[in-house]
């Protein structure tokens, strides 16, 4: 009998320890360092180094309602009254959004890229997959609207974790004008269960429940509380859902469920045949931007003029973009970022604050004229070998 009880006790301890490991892995994912993500974008032809260095930009630190700071880069466009906020995916950084800057600049948008909590140079000790991140995005929206002044509009574009965050944010913040969600999940608990089965080959009972209980104990949330599909009926902003038919991480049926849950006439679904997870842009950049253009025109966010068709720069060969990517990445972010503090809004209040006005002054200097990608490529040269005093990311 004593041996039997000892065996049961040992199994319970083993279950608890392994569940704690799974919980820790979920809340503290492997994050690619900030400068490495810059290098990846350059090597894959999604970021032109010379063009990036010539774009006017402003480094800012925006305070989250949870107390830490969100590191961001603001790319202003002269006279623009519209801003696009980009939310990157799980384990990545703000540089994942660099590929959309030329497109949105051509259509008269400022662009704000930021590191999600627990990623890049932003604070926050855990990744909560949208549970707390949606309030971070709300603070970023307040900052962006303050830069625009009266009559400004802000839209969001997210990938994977960022896409789910954008949908959750749109449900609680009516100020957001539109959402472009690339490869979002509908229910976080489905993702957790799938990863438990496919990555660890473990049964749902008891591992899922012990792990999620520990997540509640450590981070204050449980996966079933992160479900964009539950809030889709209350999202009044137009939504463009983008998904790949070959997505093995988040099945394409997820996008179809989100589409059917959205208010009628407010959502467009674009499924790219053969694209993998967050792979629609890589598969066909022209089709990617064509669908975004059609979406923005349909809901009146860009002028229906032929001259506004989105030219897409053909990616250069990866090997031609490898040189000095690390040095250029260090120069891409400045440690002397402007800090911004939000107003004292009760964190637990579900009431949305009104449109921000002029509580934060706009940048003092007028940005210089942007270069076209073609001109930038003609002038491309080897970047300086000296790096700025940027602190290396965690």
mmCIF file of C-alpha atoms in Angstrom:
data_model
loop_
_atom_site.group_PDB
_atom_site.id
_atom_site.type_symbol
_atom_site.label_atom_id
_atom_site.label_comp_id
_atom_site.label_asym_id
_atom_site.label_seq_id
_atom_site.Cartn_x
_atom_site.Cartn_y
_atom_site.Cartn_z
ATOM 1 C CA UNK A 1 0.000 0.000 0.000
ATOM 2 C CA UNK A 2 2.828 2.355 0.909
ATOM 3 C CA UNK A 3 4.532 1.655 -2.412
ATOM 4 C CA UNK A 4 1.276 2.383 -4.272
ATOM 5 C CA UNK A 5 0.797 5.712 -2.465
ATOM 6 C CA UNK A 6 4.410 6.645 -3.119
ATOM 7 C CA UNK A 7 3.925 5.895 -6.796
ATOM 8 C CA UNK A 8 0.785 8.036 -6.957
ATOM 9 C CA UNK A 9 2.528 10.864 -5.135
ATOM 10 C CA UNK A 10 5.465 10.679 -7.523
ATOM 11 C CA UNK A 11 3.161 10.842 -10.548
ATOM 12 C CA UNK A 12 1.375 13.875 -9.125
ATOM 13 C CA UNK A 13 4.687 15.639 -8.511
ATOM 14 C CA UNK A 14 5.878 14.772 -12.027
ATOM 15 C CA UNK A 15 2.605 16.063 -13.493
ATOM 16 C CA UNK A 16 2.949 19.308 -11.568
ATOM 17 C CA UNK A 17 6.557 19.849 -12.597
ATOM 18 C CA UNK A 18 5.942 19.139 -16.270
ATOM 19 C CA UNK A 19 2.828 21.320 -16.288
ATOM 20 C CA UNK A 20 4.890 24.111 -14.753
ATOM 21 C CA UNK A 21 7.429 23.679 -17.573
ATOM 22 C CA UNK A 22 4.683 23.850 -20.214
ATOM 23 C CA UNK A 23 3.219 26.941 -18.582
ATOM 24 C CA UNK A 24 6.613 28.635 -18.458
ATOM 25 C CA UNK A 25 7.233 27.853 -22.130
ATOM 26 C CA UNK A 26 3.836 29.290 -23.068
ATOM 27 C CA UNK A 27 4.255 32.513 -21.086
ATOM 28 C CA UNK A 28 7.948 32.977 -21.984
ATOM 29 C CA UNK A 29 8.277 31.966 -25.649
ATOM 30 C CA UNK A 30 11.551 31.884 -27.509
ATOM 31 C CA UNK A 31 11.918 35.415 -28.844
ATOM 32 C CA UNK A 32 14.211 36.209 -31.766
ATOM 33 C CA UNK A 33 16.463 39.145 -30.777
ATOM 34 C CA UNK A 34 15.503 42.489 -32.264
ATOM 35 C CA UNK A 35 18.615 42.923 -34.404
ATOM 36 C CA UNK A 36 18.330 39.357 -35.674
ATOM 37 C CA UNK A 37 14.791 40.046 -36.925
ATOM 38 C CA UNK A 38 16.146 43.050 -38.830
ATOM 39 C CA UNK A 39 18.739 40.812 -40.445
ATOM 40 C CA UNK A 40 16.097 38.210 -41.341
ATOM 41 C CA UNK A 41 13.915 40.815 -43.047
ATOM 42 C CA UNK A 42 16.895 42.071 -45.060
ATOM 43 C CA UNK A 43 18.034 38.568 -46.079
ATOM 44 C CA UNK A 44 14.538 37.620 -47.237
ATOM 45 C CA UNK A 45 14.188 40.773 -49.321
ATOM 46 C CA UNK A 46 11.365 42.261 -47.277
ATOM 47 C CA UNK A 47 13.384 45.273 -46.110
ATOM 48 C CA UNK A 48 15.598 47.586 -48.167
ATOM 49 C CA UNK A 49 18.422 48.672 -45.858
ATOM 50 C CA UNK A 50 19.223 51.937 -47.619
ATOM 51 C CA UNK A 51 15.577 52.948 -47.949
ATOM 52 C CA UNK A 52 14.987 52.191 -44.284
ATOM 53 C CA UNK A 53 17.836 54.478 -43.215
ATOM 54 C CA UNK A 54 16.497 57.322 -45.367
ATOM 55 C CA UNK A 55 12.898 57.191 -44.119
ATOM 56 C CA UNK A 56 12.104 59.900 -41.554
ATOM 57 C CA UNK A 57 11.438 58.178 -38.271
ATOM 58 C CA UNK A 58 10.902 58.894 -34.597
ATOM 59 C CA UNK A 59 11.753 56.459 -31.789
ATOM 60 C CA UNK A 60 9.189 56.570 -28.999
ATOM 61 C CA UNK A 61 8.459 54.740 -25.761
ATOM 62 C CA UNK A 62 4.751 54.615 -24.998
ATOM 63 C CA UNK A 63 3.650 53.631 -21.546
ATOM 64 C CA UNK A 64 1.380 50.623 -21.271
ATOM 65 C CA UNK A 65 -1.554 50.783 -18.858
ATOM 66 C CA UNK A 66 0.200 47.896 -17.100
ATOM 67 C CA UNK A 67 3.177 50.103 -16.191
ATOM 68 C CA UNK A 68 5.940 49.050 -18.582
ATOM 69 C CA UNK A 69 6.998 50.854 -21.756
ATOM 70 C CA UNK A 70 6.340 49.784 -25.331
ATOM 71 C CA UNK A 71 9.237 50.466 -27.705
ATOM 72 C CA UNK A 72 8.033 51.779 -31.066
ATOM 73 C CA UNK A 73 9.188 53.502 -34.241
ATOM 74 C CA UNK A 74 6.976 56.119 -35.886
ATOM 75 C CA UNK A 75 7.342 56.728 -39.632
ATOM 76 C CA UNK A 76 5.518 59.997 -40.412
ATOM 77 C CA UNK A 77 4.246 61.044 -43.812
ATOM 78 C CA UNK A 78 3.989 64.812 -44.482
ATOM 79 C CA UNK A 79 0.427 66.050 -44.001
ATOM 80 C CA UNK A 80 -1.020 62.593 -43.352
ATOM 81 C CA UNK A 81 -4.174 62.342 -41.219
ATOM 82 C CA UNK A 82 -4.179 58.553 -41.127
ATOM 83 C CA UNK A 83 -1.931 56.114 -39.273
ATOM 84 C CA UNK A 84 -1.445 52.371 -39.598
ATOM 85 C CA UNK A 85 -0.295 50.504 -36.475
ATOM 86 C CA UNK A 86 1.416 47.180 -37.147
ATOM 87 C CA UNK A 87 1.375 44.358 -34.563
ATOM 88 C CA UNK A 88 3.935 41.601 -35.143
ATOM 89 C CA UNK A 89 3.596 37.913 -34.462
ATOM 90 C CA UNK A 90 4.702 35.507 -31.742
ATOM 91 C CA UNK A 91 8.440 35.577 -31.013
ATOM 92 C CA UNK A 92 9.249 38.323 -33.528
ATOM 93 C CA UNK A 93 9.634 42.122 -33.460
ATOM 94 C CA UNK A 94 8.479 45.406 -34.982
ATOM 95 C CA UNK A 95 10.713 44.845 -38.031
ATOM 96 C CA UNK A 96 8.161 42.343 -39.281
ATOM 97 C CA UNK A 97 6.085 45.344 -40.360
ATOM 98 C CA UNK A 98 8.795 47.128 -42.345
ATOM 99 C CA UNK A 99 7.584 45.514 -45.568
ATOM 100 C CA UNK A 100 4.264 47.431 -45.484
ATOM 101 C CA UNK A 101 5.730 50.907 -44.889
ATOM 102 C CA UNK A 102 6.259 51.870 -48.571
ATOM 103 C CA UNK A 103 2.735 50.757 -49.485
ATOM 104 C CA UNK A 104 1.004 52.723 -46.727
ATOM 105 C CA UNK A 105 3.220 55.765 -47.265
ATOM 106 C CA UNK A 106 2.135 55.846 -50.912
ATOM 107 C CA UNK A 107 -1.460 55.894 -49.767
ATOM 108 C CA UNK A 108 -0.943 58.756 -47.330
ATOM 109 C CA UNK A 109 -0.571 56.850 -44.052
ATOM 110 C CA UNK A 110 1.865 57.306 -41.231
ATOM 111 C CA UNK A 111 3.105 53.951 -39.910
ATOM 112 C CA UNK A 112 3.743 52.978 -36.288
ATOM 113 C CA UNK A 113 5.695 49.776 -35.628
ATOM 114 C CA UNK A 114 6.084 48.508 -32.053
ATOM 115 C CA UNK A 115 7.424 45.568 -30.082
ATOM 116 C CA UNK A 116 4.741 43.589 -28.277
ATOM 117 C CA UNK A 117 5.122 43.037 -24.532
ATOM 118 C CA UNK A 118 7.903 40.602 -23.753
ATOM 119 C CA UNK A 119 9.389 41.103 -27.245
ATOM 120 C CA UNK A 120 12.123 43.298 -28.680
ATOM 121 C CA UNK A 121 12.864 46.295 -26.472
ATOM 122 C CA UNK A 122 9.426 46.497 -24.840
ATOM 123 C CA UNK A 123 8.750 45.690 -21.209
ATOM 124 C CA UNK A 124 6.402 43.076 -19.844
ATOM 125 C CA UNK A 125 7.515 39.777 -18.388
ATOM 126 C CA UNK A 126 5.038 37.416 -20.066
ATOM 127 C CA UNK A 127 3.298 36.869 -23.383
ATOM 128 C CA UNK A 128 -0.483 36.598 -22.888
ATOM 129 C CA UNK A 129 -1.494 36.168 -26.549
ATOM 130 C CA UNK A 130 -3.776 39.192 -26.671
ATOM 131 C CA UNK A 131 -5.267 39.155 -23.174
ATOM 132 C CA UNK A 132 -3.179 42.106 -21.942
ATOM 133 C CA UNK A 133 -1.743 43.075 -25.335
ATOM 134 C CA UNK A 134 -5.072 44.517 -26.519
ATOM 135 C CA UNK A 135 -4.811 47.229 -23.864
ATOM 136 C CA UNK A 136 -1.275 47.982 -25.038
ATOM 137 C CA UNK A 137 -2.669 48.473 -28.540
ATOM 138 C CA UNK A 138 -5.302 50.772 -27.093
ATOM 139 C CA UNK A 139 -2.567 52.951 -25.567
ATOM 140 C CA UNK A 140 -0.755 53.023 -28.913
ATOM 141 C CA UNK A 141 -3.988 54.077 -30.630
ATOM 142 C CA UNK A 142 -4.386 56.941 -28.172
ATOM 143 C CA UNK A 143 -0.831 58.087 -28.898
ATOM 144 C CA UNK A 144 -1.302 57.841 -32.664
ATOM 145 C CA UNK A 145 -4.564 59.798 -32.617
ATOM 146 C CA UNK A 146 -2.909 62.480 -30.509
ATOM 147 C CA UNK A 147 -0.263 62.947 -33.217
ATOM 148 C CA UNK A 148 -2.955 63.311 -35.884
ATOM 149 C CA UNK A 149 -5.230 65.739 -34.076
ATOM 150 C CA UNK A 150 -8.951 66.202 -34.850
ATOM 151 C CA UNK A 151 -10.234 64.196 -37.787
ATOM 152 C CA UNK A 152 -7.411 61.667 -37.771
ATOM 153 C CA UNK A 153 -8.054 57.959 -38.198
ATOM 154 C CA UNK A 154 -6.082 54.905 -37.070
ATOM 155 C CA UNK A 155 -6.199 51.394 -38.484
ATOM 156 C CA UNK A 156 -4.363 48.258 -37.410
ATOM 157 C CA UNK A 157 -2.623 45.409 -39.208
ATOM 158 C CA UNK A 158 -1.453 42.323 -37.355
ATOM 159 C CA UNK A 159 0.085 38.941 -38.048
ATOM 160 C CA UNK A 160 -0.782 35.773 -36.075
ATOM 161 C CA UNK A 161 -0.570 36.843 -32.401
ATOM 162 C CA UNK A 162 -0.687 40.451 -33.613
ATOM 163 C CA UNK A 163 -3.748 39.721 -35.763
ATOM 164 C CA UNK A 164 -5.635 38.224 -32.823
ATOM 165 C CA UNK A 165 -4.591 41.198 -30.702
ATOM 166 C CA UNK A 166 -5.959 43.605 -33.339
ATOM 167 C CA UNK A 167 -9.339 41.841 -33.373
ATOM 168 C CA UNK A 168 -9.568 41.807 -29.573
ATOM 169 C CA UNK A 169 -8.583 45.483 -29.460
ATOM 170 C CA UNK A 170 -11.163 46.483 -32.083
ATOM 171 C CA UNK A 171 -13.917 44.988 -29.938
ATOM 172 C CA UNK A 172 -13.054 47.186 -26.949
ATOM 173 C CA UNK A 173 -11.898 50.367 -28.745
ATOM 174 C CA UNK A 174 -14.442 51.894 -31.176
ATOM 175 C CA UNK A 175 -11.884 54.496 -32.302
ATOM 176 C CA UNK A 176 -10.082 52.011 -34.560
ATOM 177 C CA UNK A 177 -11.144 52.618 -38.169
ATOM 178 C CA UNK A 178 -10.258 49.259 -39.743
ATOM 179 C CA UNK A 179 -8.458 45.970 -39.027
ATOM 180 C CA UNK A 180 -6.335 43.827 -41.327
ATOM 181 C CA UNK A 181 -5.768 40.455 -39.636
ATOM 182 C CA UNK A 182 -3.260 38.071 -41.229
ATOM 183 C CA UNK A 183 -3.493 34.486 -39.921
ATOM 184 C CA UNK A 184 -5.291 35.099 -36.602
ATOM 185 C CA UNK A 185 -6.454 32.342 -34.289
ATOM 186 C CA UNK A 186 -10.085 32.158 -33.237
ATOM 187 C CA UNK A 187 -9.602 30.505 -29.840
ATOM 188 C CA UNK A 188 -6.329 30.344 -27.966
ATOM 189 C CA UNK A 189 -7.332 27.171 -26.137
ATOM 190 C CA UNK A 190 -7.613 25.371 -29.501
ATOM 191 C CA UNK A 191 -4.057 26.438 -30.340
ATOM 192 C CA UNK A 192 -2.771 25.267 -26.952
ATOM 193 C CA UNK A 193 -4.477 21.886 -27.285
ATOM 194 C CA UNK A 194 -3.148 21.403 -30.808
ATOM 195 C CA UNK A 195 0.398 22.220 -29.757
ATOM 196 C CA UNK A 196 0.087 19.851 -26.788
ATOM 197 C CA UNK A 197 -0.897 17.026 -29.129
ATOM 198 C CA UNK A 198 1.460 17.759 -32.041
ATOM 199 C CA UNK A 199 4.569 19.020 -30.234
ATOM 200 C CA UNK A 200 4.504 16.901 -27.063
ATOM 201 C CA UNK A 201 2.170 14.011 -28.025
ATOM 202 C CA UNK A 202 0.320 14.376 -24.733
ATOM 203 C CA UNK A 203 -3.393 13.937 -23.980
ATOM 204 C CA UNK A 204 -5.574 16.927 -23.227
ATOM 205 C CA UNK A 205 -6.504 15.425 -19.852
ATOM 206 C CA UNK A 206 -4.869 16.185 -17.483
ATOM 207 C CA UNK A 207 -2.015 18.230 -19.017
ATOM 208 C CA UNK A 208 -4.038 21.009 -20.639
ATOM 209 C CA UNK A 209 -6.024 21.712 -17.487
ATOM 210 C CA UNK A 210 -3.089 21.645 -15.091
ATOM 211 C CA UNK A 211 -1.060 23.882 -17.411
ATOM 212 C CA UNK A 212 -3.824 26.448 -17.916
ATOM 213 C CA UNK A 213 -4.533 26.531 -14.203
ATOM 214 C CA UNK A 214 -0.898 27.444 -13.621
ATOM 215 C CA UNK A 215 -1.182 30.141 -16.310
ATOM 216 C CA UNK A 216 -4.064 31.594 -14.335
ATOM 217 C CA UNK A 217 -1.993 31.460 -11.155
ATOM 218 C CA UNK A 218 1.122 33.055 -12.688
ATOM 219 C CA UNK A 219 -0.189 35.456 -15.349
ATOM 220 C CA UNK A 220 -3.794 36.050 -14.314
ATOM 221 C CA UNK A 221 -5.524 34.620 -17.393
ATOM 222 C CA UNK A 222 -6.589 31.326 -18.943
ATOM 223 C CA UNK A 223 -6.463 30.452 -22.658
ATOM 224 C CA UNK A 224 -10.234 30.182 -23.052
ATOM 225 C CA UNK A 225 -10.443 33.883 -22.145
ATOM 226 C CA UNK A 226 -8.546 34.774 -25.331
ATOM 227 C CA UNK A 227 -11.060 34.113 -28.087
ATOM 228 C CA UNK A 228 -11.342 36.648 -30.944
ATOM 229 C CA UNK A 229 -14.290 34.703 -32.337
ATOM 230 C CA UNK A 230 -16.325 35.558 -29.231
ATOM 231 C CA UNK A 231 -15.873 39.307 -29.777
ATOM 232 C CA UNK A 232 -16.205 39.364 -33.573
ATOM 233 C CA UNK A 233 -19.950 40.205 -33.459
ATOM 234 C CA UNK A 234 -19.130 43.400 -31.544
ATOM 235 C CA UNK A 235 -16.369 44.581 -33.906
ATOM 236 C CA UNK A 236 -17.902 47.465 -35.830
ATOM 237 C CA UNK A 237 -14.770 48.407 -37.783
ATOM 238 C CA UNK A 238 -14.344 46.846 -41.240
ATOM 239 C CA UNK A 239 -12.131 43.751 -41.119
ATOM 240 C CA UNK A 240 -9.989 42.105 -43.781
ATOM 241 C CA UNK A 241 -9.076 38.525 -42.874
ATOM 242 C CA UNK A 242 -6.033 37.086 -44.695
ATOM 243 C CA UNK A 243 -5.165 33.406 -44.424
ATOM 244 C CA UNK A 244 -3.200 30.748 -46.264
ATOM 245 C CA UNK A 245 -4.874 27.530 -47.346
ATOM 246 C CA UNK A 246 -1.746 25.549 -46.356
ATOM 247 C CA UNK A 247 -1.447 27.004 -42.853
ATOM 248 C CA UNK A 248 -0.461 24.079 -40.627
ATOM 249 C CA UNK A 249 -0.282 26.110 -37.419
ATOM 250 C CA UNK A 250 -3.712 27.749 -37.559
ATOM 251 C CA UNK A 251 -6.043 25.905 -39.985
ATOM 252 C CA UNK A 252 -7.793 27.931 -42.673
ATOM 253 C CA UNK A 253 -11.138 26.904 -41.177
ATOM 254 C CA UNK A 254 -10.316 29.313 -38.357
ATOM 255 C CA UNK A 255 -10.517 32.275 -40.744
ATOM 256 C CA UNK A 256 -13.812 30.999 -42.104
ATOM 257 C CA UNK A 257 -15.235 30.798 -38.581
ATOM 258 C CA UNK A 258 -14.132 34.349 -37.836
ATOM 259 C CA UNK A 259 -15.629 35.563 -41.110
ATOM 260 C CA UNK A 260 -19.039 34.050 -40.354
ATOM 261 C CA UNK A 261 -18.980 35.467 -36.809
ATOM 262 C CA UNK A 262 -18.410 39.055 -38.012
ATOM 263 C CA UNK A 263 -21.267 41.527 -38.571
ATOM 264 C CA UNK A 264 -22.734 41.231 -42.060
ATOM 265 C CA UNK A 265 -21.101 43.482 -44.617
ATOM 266 C CA UNK A 266 -18.200 44.390 -42.336
ATOM 267 C CA UNK A 267 -15.747 41.600 -43.103
ATOM 268 C CA UNK A 268 -13.847 40.416 -46.181
ATOM 269 C CA UNK A 269 -12.049 37.065 -46.312
ATOM 270 C CA UNK A 270 -9.046 36.495 -48.571
ATOM 271 C CA UNK A 271 -7.675 32.934 -48.682
ATOM 272 C CA UNK A 272 -4.398 32.532 -50.587
ATOM 273 C CA UNK A 273 -4.081 29.097 -52.157
ATOM 274 C CA UNK A 274 -0.887 27.332 -51.084
ATOM 275 C CA UNK A 275 0.261 29.949 -48.566
ATOM 276 C CA UNK A 276 1.556 28.801 -45.187
ATOM 277 C CA UNK A 277 1.248 30.548 -41.814
ATOM 278 C CA UNK A 278 1.768 34.308 -42.308
ATOM 279 C CA UNK A 279 3.048 33.399 -45.753
ATOM 280 C CA UNK A 280 0.635 35.211 -48.058
ATOM 281 C CA UNK A 281 2.975 38.165 -48.574
ATOM 282 C CA UNK A 282 5.957 35.929 -49.350
ATOM 283 C CA UNK A 283 3.921 33.822 -51.758
ATOM 284 C CA UNK A 284 2.556 36.737 -53.786
ATOM 285 C CA UNK A 285 3.250 40.319 -52.630
ATOM 286 C CA UNK A 286 1.259 41.783 -55.518
ATOM 287 C CA UNK A 287 -1.910 39.876 -54.642
ATOM 288 C CA UNK A 288 -1.361 40.666 -50.952
ATOM 289 C CA UNK A 289 -1.310 44.417 -51.560
ATOM 290 C CA UNK A 290 -4.022 44.268 -54.233
ATOM 291 C CA UNK A 291 -6.470 42.808 -51.716
ATOM 292 C CA UNK A 292 -5.512 45.369 -49.085
ATOM 293 C CA UNK A 293 -5.982 48.136 -51.672
ATOM 294 C CA UNK A 294 -9.414 46.839 -52.657
ATOM 295 C CA UNK A 295 -10.412 46.593 -48.985
ATOM 296 C CA UNK A 296 -9.291 50.130 -48.166
ATOM 297 C CA UNK A 297 -11.005 51.543 -51.246
ATOM 298 C CA UNK A 298 -14.236 49.688 -50.582
ATOM 299 C CA UNK A 299 -14.593 51.304 -47.171
ATOM 300 C CA UNK A 300 -13.343 54.720 -48.269
ATOM 301 C CA UNK A 301 -9.956 54.858 -46.549
ATOM 302 C CA UNK A 302 -8.050 55.616 -49.766
ATOM 303 C CA UNK A 303 -9.099 57.486 -52.873
ATOM 304 C CA UNK A 304 -10.444 55.346 -55.739
ATOM 305 C CA UNK A 305 -7.890 56.817 -58.147
ATOM 306 C CA UNK A 306 -5.905 54.736 -60.680
ATOM 307 C CA UNK A 307 -2.738 56.516 -59.652
ATOM 308 C CA UNK A 308 -3.016 54.919 -56.224
ATOM 309 C CA UNK A 309 -2.478 51.385 -57.394
ATOM 310 C CA UNK A 310 0.105 49.828 -55.143
ATOM 311 C CA UNK A 311 3.404 49.234 -56.898
ATOM 312 C CA UNK A 312 5.187 46.354 -55.254
ATOM 313 C CA UNK A 313 8.958 46.210 -55.273
ATOM 314 C CA UNK A 314 10.239 42.837 -56.402
ATOM 315 C CA UNK A 315 12.304 41.303 -53.601
ATOM 316 C CA UNK A 316 16.016 41.299 -54.314
ATOM 317 C CA UNK A 317 17.990 38.100 -54.138
ATOM 318 C CA UNK A 318 18.567 37.266 -50.450
ATOM 319 C CA UNK A 319 22.349 37.060 -50.799
ATOM 320 C CA UNK A 320 22.522 40.608 -52.141
ATOM 321 C CA UNK A 321 20.962 41.920 -48.943
ATOM 322 C CA UNK A 322 23.132 40.132 -46.399
ATOM 323 C CA UNK A 323 25.952 42.652 -46.178
ATOM 324 C CA UNK A 324 26.176 44.591 -42.950
ATOM 325 C CA UNK A 325 22.600 43.740 -41.910
ATOM 326 C CA UNK A 326 23.671 43.485 -38.290
ATOM 327 C CA UNK A 327 25.280 46.932 -38.288
ATOM 328 C CA UNK A 328 22.320 48.498 -40.069
ATOM 329 C CA UNK A 329 19.921 46.904 -37.599
ATOM 330 C CA UNK A 330 21.782 48.517 -34.744
ATOM 331 C CA UNK A 331 21.418 51.877 -36.453
ATOM 332 C CA UNK A 332 17.715 51.285 -37.082
ATOM 333 C CA UNK A 333 16.600 51.837 -33.475
ATOM 334 C CA UNK A 334 17.746 54.630 -31.205
ATOM 335 C CA UNK A 335 17.968 54.257 -27.434
ATOM 336 C CA UNK A 336 17.075 57.950 -26.989
ATOM 337 C CA UNK A 337 13.373 57.386 -27.548
ATOM 338 C CA UNK A 338 10.701 59.905 -26.622
ATOM 339 C CA UNK A 339 8.547 58.722 -23.736
ATOM 340 C CA UNK A 340 4.801 59.196 -23.598
ATOM 341 C CA UNK A 341 2.523 58.632 -20.623
ATOM 342 C CA UNK A 342 -1.193 57.894 -21.115
ATOM 343 C CA UNK A 343 -3.876 59.643 -19.116
ATOM 344 C CA UNK A 344 -5.019 58.056 -15.885
ATOM 345 C CA UNK A 345 -7.828 55.838 -17.127
ATOM 346 C CA UNK A 346 -8.956 53.070 -14.733
ATOM 347 C CA UNK A 347 -7.458 49.901 -16.139
ATOM 348 C CA UNK A 348 -10.400 47.684 -15.301
ATOM 349 C CA UNK A 349 -13.022 50.011 -16.768
ATOM 350 C CA UNK A 350 -14.700 48.688 -19.931
ATOM 351 C CA UNK A 351 -15.697 52.227 -20.938
ATOM 352 C CA UNK A 352 -13.818 53.529 -23.960
ATOM 353 C CA UNK A 353 -12.186 56.911 -23.770
ATOM 354 C CA UNK A 354 -13.147 59.535 -26.388
ATOM 355 C CA UNK A 355 -11.018 60.329 -29.427
ATOM 356 C CA UNK A 356 -7.691 61.772 -28.392
ATOM 357 C CA UNK A 357 -7.032 65.385 -29.408
ATOM 358 C CA UNK A 358 -3.944 67.477 -28.836
ATOM 359 C CA UNK A 359 -2.743 66.202 -25.468
ATOM 360 C CA UNK A 360 0.525 65.077 -27.021
ATOM 361 C CA UNK A 361 2.389 67.522 -29.300
ATOM 362 C CA UNK A 362 3.337 66.357 -32.792
ATOM 363 C CA UNK A 363 6.969 65.932 -33.748
ATOM 364 C CA UNK A 364 8.714 69.290 -33.887
ATOM 365 C CA UNK A 365 10.619 68.881 -37.133
ATOM 366 C CA UNK A 366 9.079 68.349 -40.540
ATOM 367 C CA UNK A 367 10.102 65.010 -42.072
ATOM 368 C CA UNK A 368 12.182 65.036 -45.173
ATOM 369 C CA UNK A 369 10.898 63.907 -48.526
ATOM 370 C CA UNK A 370 10.715 60.132 -48.938
ATOM 371 C CA UNK A 371 12.721 58.331 -51.575
ATOM 372 C CA UNK A 372 11.074 55.826 -53.838
ATOM 373 C CA UNK A 373 12.272 52.221 -53.547
ATOM 374 C CA UNK A 374 13.675 52.396 -57.093
ATOM 375 C CA UNK A 375 15.774 55.459 -56.300
ATOM 376 C CA UNK A 376 16.851 53.866 -53.030
ATOM 377 C CA UNK A 377 18.062 50.758 -54.814
ATOM 378 C CA UNK A 378 20.111 52.834 -57.263
ATOM 379 C CA UNK A 379 21.794 54.598 -54.364
ATOM 380 C CA UNK A 380 22.278 51.510 -52.261
ATOM 381 C CA UNK A 381 25.757 51.294 -50.820
ATOM 382 C CA UNK A 382 27.564 49.616 -47.985
ATOM 383 C CA UNK A 383 26.317 51.026 -44.653
ATOM 384 C CA UNK A 384 28.721 52.642 -42.188
ATOM 385 C CA UNK A 385 30.717 50.220 -40.110
ATOM 386 C CA UNK A 386 30.154 52.147 -36.902
ATOM 387 C CA UNK A 387 27.086 51.264 -34.833
ATOM 388 C CA UNK A 388 25.033 53.547 -32.636
ATOM 389 C CA UNK A 389 24.909 53.197 -28.858
ATOM 390 C CA UNK A 390 21.811 51.035 -29.045
ATOM 391 C CA UNK A 391 21.539 48.668 -26.083
ATOM 392 C CA UNK A 392 21.427 45.086 -27.287
ATOM 393 C CA UNK A 393 17.919 43.579 -26.925
ATOM 394 C CA UNK A 394 17.172 41.054 -24.250
#
